[in-house]
CSV table of C-alpha atoms in Angstrom, one decimal:
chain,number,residue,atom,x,y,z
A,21,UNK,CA,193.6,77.0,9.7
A,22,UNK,CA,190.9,76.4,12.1
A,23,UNK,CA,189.2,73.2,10.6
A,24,UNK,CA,187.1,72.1,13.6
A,25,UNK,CA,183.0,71.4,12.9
A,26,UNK,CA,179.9,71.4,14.9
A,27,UNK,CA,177.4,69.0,14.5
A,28,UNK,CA,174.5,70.6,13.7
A,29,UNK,CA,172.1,67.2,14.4
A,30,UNK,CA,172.3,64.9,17.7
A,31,UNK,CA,174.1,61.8,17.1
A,32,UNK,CA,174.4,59.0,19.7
A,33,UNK,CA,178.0,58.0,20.5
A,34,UNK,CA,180.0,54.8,19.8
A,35,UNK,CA,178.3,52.1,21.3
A,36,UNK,CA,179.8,50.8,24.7
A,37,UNK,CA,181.0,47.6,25.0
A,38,UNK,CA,178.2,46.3,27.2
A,39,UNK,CA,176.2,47.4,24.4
A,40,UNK,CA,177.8,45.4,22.2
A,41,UNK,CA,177.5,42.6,24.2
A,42,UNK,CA,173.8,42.9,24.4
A,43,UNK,CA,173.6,42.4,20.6
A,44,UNK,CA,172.0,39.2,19.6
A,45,UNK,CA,174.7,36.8,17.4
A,46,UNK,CA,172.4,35.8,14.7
A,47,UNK,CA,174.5,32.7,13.9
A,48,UNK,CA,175.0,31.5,10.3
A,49,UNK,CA,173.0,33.5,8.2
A,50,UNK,CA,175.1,32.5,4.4
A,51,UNK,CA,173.0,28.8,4.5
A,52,UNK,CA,173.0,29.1,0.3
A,53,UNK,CA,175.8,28.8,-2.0
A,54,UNK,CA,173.8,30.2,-4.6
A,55,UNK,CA,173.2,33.7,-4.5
A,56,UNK,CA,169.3,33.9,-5.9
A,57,UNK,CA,168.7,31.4,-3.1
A,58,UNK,CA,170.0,33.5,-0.1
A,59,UNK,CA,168.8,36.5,-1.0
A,60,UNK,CA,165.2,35.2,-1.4
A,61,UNK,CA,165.6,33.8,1.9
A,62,UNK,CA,167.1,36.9,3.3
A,63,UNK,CA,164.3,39.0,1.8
A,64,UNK,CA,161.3,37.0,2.8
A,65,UNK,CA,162.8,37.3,6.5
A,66,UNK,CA,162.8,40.9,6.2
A,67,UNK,CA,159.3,40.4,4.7
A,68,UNK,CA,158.3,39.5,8.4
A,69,UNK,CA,160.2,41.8,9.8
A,70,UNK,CA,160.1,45.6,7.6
A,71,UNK,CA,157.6,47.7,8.1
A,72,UNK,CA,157.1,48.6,4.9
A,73,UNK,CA,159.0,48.3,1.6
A,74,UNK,CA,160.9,45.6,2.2
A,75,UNK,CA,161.6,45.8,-1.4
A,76,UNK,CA,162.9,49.3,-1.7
A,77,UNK,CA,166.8,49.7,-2.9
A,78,UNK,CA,168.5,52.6,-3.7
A,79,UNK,CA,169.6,52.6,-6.8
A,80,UNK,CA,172.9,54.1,-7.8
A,81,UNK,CA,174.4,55.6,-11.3
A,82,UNK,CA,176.8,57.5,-13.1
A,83,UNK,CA,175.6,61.0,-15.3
A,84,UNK,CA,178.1,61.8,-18.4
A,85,UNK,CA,180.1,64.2,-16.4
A,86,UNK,CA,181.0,61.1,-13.9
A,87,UNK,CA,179.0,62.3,-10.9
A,88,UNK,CA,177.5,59.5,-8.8
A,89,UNK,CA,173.7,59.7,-8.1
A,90,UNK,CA,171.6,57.7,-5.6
A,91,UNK,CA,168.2,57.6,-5.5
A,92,UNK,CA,165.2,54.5,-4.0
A,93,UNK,CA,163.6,52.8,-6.2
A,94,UNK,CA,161.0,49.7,-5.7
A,95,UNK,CA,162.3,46.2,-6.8
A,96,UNK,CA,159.2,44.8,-8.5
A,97,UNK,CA,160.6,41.4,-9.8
A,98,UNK,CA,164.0,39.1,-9.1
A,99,UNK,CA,164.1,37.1,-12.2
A,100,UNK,CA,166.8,34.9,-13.9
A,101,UNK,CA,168.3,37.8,-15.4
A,102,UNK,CA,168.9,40.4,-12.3
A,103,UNK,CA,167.3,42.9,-10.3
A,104,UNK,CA,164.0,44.0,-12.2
A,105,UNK,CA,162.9,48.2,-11.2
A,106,UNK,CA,160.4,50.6,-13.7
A,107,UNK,CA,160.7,54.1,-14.6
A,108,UNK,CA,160.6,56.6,-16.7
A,109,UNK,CA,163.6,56.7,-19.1
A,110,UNK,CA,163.7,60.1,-19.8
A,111,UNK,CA,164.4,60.7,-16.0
A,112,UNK,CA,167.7,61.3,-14.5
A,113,UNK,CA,168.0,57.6,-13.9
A,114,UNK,CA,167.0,56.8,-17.5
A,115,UNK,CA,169.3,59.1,-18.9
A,116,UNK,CA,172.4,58.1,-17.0
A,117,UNK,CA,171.6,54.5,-17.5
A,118,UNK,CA,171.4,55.0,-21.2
A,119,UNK,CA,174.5,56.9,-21.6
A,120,UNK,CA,176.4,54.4,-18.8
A,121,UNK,CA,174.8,51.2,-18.4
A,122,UNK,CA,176.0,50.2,-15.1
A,123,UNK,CA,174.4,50.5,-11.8
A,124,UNK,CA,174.7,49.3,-8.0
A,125,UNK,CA,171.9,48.5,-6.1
A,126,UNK,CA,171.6,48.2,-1.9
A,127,UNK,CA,169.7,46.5,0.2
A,128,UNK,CA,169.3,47.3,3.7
A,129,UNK,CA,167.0,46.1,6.3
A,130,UNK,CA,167.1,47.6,9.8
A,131,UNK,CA,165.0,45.3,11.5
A,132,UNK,CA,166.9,42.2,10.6
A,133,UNK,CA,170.2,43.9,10.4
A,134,UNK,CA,171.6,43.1,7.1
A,135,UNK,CA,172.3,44.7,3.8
A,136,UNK,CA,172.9,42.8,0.1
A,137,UNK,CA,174.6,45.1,-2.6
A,138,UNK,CA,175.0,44.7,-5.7
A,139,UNK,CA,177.0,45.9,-9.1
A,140,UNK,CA,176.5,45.6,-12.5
A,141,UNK,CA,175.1,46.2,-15.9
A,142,UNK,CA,171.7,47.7,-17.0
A,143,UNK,CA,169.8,46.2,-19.4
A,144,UNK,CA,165.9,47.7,-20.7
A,145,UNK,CA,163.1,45.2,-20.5
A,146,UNK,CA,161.7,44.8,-23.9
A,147,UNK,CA,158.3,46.6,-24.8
A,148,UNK,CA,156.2,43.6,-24.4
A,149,UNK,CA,156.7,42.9,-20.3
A,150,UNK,CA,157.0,46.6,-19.8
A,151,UNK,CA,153.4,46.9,-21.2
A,152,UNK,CA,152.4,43.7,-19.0
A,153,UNK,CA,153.5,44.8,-15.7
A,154,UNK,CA,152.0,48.8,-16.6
A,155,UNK,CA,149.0,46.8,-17.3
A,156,UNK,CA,148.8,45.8,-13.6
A,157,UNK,CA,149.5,49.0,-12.3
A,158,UNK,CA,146.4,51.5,-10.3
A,159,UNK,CA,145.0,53.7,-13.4
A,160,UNK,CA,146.2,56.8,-11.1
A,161,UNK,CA,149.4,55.6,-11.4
A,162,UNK,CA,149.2,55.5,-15.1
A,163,UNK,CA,148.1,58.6,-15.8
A,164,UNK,CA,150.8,59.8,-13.5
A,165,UNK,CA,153.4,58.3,-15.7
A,166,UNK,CA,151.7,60.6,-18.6
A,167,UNK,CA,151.7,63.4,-16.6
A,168,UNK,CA,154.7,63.3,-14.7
A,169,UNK,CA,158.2,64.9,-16.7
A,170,UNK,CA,159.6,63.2,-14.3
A,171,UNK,CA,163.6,64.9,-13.1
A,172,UNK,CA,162.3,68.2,-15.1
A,173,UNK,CA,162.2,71.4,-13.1
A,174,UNK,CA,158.2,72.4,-12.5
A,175,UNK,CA,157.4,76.1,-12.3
A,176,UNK,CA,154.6,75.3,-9.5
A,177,UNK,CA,152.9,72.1,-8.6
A,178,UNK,CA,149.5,73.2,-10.3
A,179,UNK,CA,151.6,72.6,-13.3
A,180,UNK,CA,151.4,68.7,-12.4
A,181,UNK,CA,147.7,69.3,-11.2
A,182,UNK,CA,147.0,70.6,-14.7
A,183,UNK,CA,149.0,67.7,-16.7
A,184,UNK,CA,147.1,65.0,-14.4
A,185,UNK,CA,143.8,66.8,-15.7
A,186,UNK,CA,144.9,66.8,-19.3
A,187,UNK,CA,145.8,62.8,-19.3
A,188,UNK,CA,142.7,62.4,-17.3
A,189,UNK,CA,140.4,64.0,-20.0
A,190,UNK,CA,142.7,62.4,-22.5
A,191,UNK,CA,142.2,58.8,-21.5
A,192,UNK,CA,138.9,58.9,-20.2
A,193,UNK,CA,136.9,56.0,-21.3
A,194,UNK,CA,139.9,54.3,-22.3
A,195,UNK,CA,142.4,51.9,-21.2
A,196,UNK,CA,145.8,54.0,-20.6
A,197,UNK,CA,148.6,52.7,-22.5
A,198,UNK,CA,152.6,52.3,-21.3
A,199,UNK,CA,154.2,55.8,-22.3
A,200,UNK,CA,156.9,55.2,-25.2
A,201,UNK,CA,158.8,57.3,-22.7
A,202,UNK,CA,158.4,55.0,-19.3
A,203,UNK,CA,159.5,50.9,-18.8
A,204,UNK,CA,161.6,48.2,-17.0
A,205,UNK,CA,165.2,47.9,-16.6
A,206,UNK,CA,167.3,44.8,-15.1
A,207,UNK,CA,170.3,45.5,-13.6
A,208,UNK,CA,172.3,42.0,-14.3
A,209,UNK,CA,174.7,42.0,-11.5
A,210,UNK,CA,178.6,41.1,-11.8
A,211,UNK,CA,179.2,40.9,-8.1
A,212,UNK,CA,176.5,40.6,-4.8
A,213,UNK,CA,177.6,40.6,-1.7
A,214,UNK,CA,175.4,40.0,1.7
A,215,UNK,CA,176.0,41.3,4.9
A,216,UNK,CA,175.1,40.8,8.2
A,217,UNK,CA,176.1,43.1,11.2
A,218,UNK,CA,178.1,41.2,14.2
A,219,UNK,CA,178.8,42.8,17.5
A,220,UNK,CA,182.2,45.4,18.1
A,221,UNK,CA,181.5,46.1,14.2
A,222,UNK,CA,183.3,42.5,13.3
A,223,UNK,CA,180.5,42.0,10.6
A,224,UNK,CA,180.3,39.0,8.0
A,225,UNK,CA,180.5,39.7,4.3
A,226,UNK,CA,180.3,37.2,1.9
A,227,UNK,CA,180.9,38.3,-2.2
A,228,UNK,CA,179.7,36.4,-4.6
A,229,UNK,CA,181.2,36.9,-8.1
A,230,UNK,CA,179.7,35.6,-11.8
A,231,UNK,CA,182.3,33.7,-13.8
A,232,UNK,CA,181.5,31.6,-17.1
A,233,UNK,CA,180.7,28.9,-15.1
A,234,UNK,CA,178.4,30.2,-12.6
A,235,UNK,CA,179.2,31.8,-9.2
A,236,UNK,CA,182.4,32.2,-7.6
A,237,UNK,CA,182.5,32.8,-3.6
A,238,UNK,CA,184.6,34.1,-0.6
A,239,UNK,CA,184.6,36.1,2.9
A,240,UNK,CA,185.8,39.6,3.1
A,241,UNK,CA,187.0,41.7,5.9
A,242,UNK,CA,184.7,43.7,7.7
């Protein structure tokens, strides 16, 4: 059986070794032993560095039938707790995470060559700092969250057009509450690992795992 494929998109080939050896070595770039600590440095390097959405992770989950999804998603805070995104729970993301609360989360960030993933459990933010952070959000952006059956198939887009006028008309003169429908979720993480690229592919990993006590830590392969 003939199995052979052609690309059908231009890929650039393994990088040489003088390549390689052009790479910068970017030293030691694990100066935390706690986790919060080195990702908030590593993030407000990329900070300088990203064009844009430096805070932008994709998000992965499970649906009921055990089919991974993967989508991006905007962190919006890093609290004591986890990794803090906002959406609305009657989407794909909503649903799955209801039905399986677990999640992994990735980090990556081109310009400073380094990725932090994460895994573990999803958690709803309760009504009150839902409603605080929708509070803060553009009034567009509100009414979008009313409008928007977000994951639903949409016969045509006027159907949107027509919702946003509805919600428009509906809220006019009015502050626009949080939908019942639409809020926060954490994901608490049970293991985050950073990574940082080296040259020949010979990159540094370091996992950091929660225990009772706190944070257990170690080096993995590339």
């Amino acid at each position: 059986m003939d199995v052979s494929m052609t690309s059908k998109i231009n890929i650039e080939p393994s990088p040489s070794a003088e390549h390689y050896r052009a790479e910068d070595d970017q030293g030691d770039v694990f100066t935390s032993d706690d986790p919060w600590d080195l990702f908030a440095q590593w993030f407000d390097l990329a900070a300088a560095h990203e064009i844009n959405d430096t805070n932008a992770m994709a998000l992965a989950t499970v649906d009921a039938a055990g089919m991974p999804d993967c989508r991006i998603v905007l962190l919006k805070e890093l609290s004591d707790r986890g990794f803090v995104f906002f959406s609305n729970y009657d989407s794909a993301k909503g649903m799955q995470t209801a039905q399986r609360p677990v999640a992994a989360l990735c980090f990556h960030w081109k310009s400073i060559r380094r990725q932090v993933r994460v895994r573990g459990m999803v958690e709803r933010l309760d009504e009150a700092e839902s409603d605080a952070y929708f509070a803060t959000r553009a009034r567009d952006a509100q009414i979008g969250a009313w409008a928007s059956e977000q994951s639903r198939e949409m016969a045509t887009p006027a159907d949107l057009q027509d919702r946003i006028a509805q919600m428009k008309q509906r809220f006019e003169g009015a502050d626009v509450p949080r939908p019942p429908h639409w809020g926060g979720s954490v994901v608490v993480p049970q293991t985050i690992e950073f990574w940082v690229n080296r040259p020949f592919r010979l990159h540094d990993r370091l996992l950091f795992t929660r225990t009772k006590n706190g944070w257990d830590s170690g080096r993995l392969y590339p």
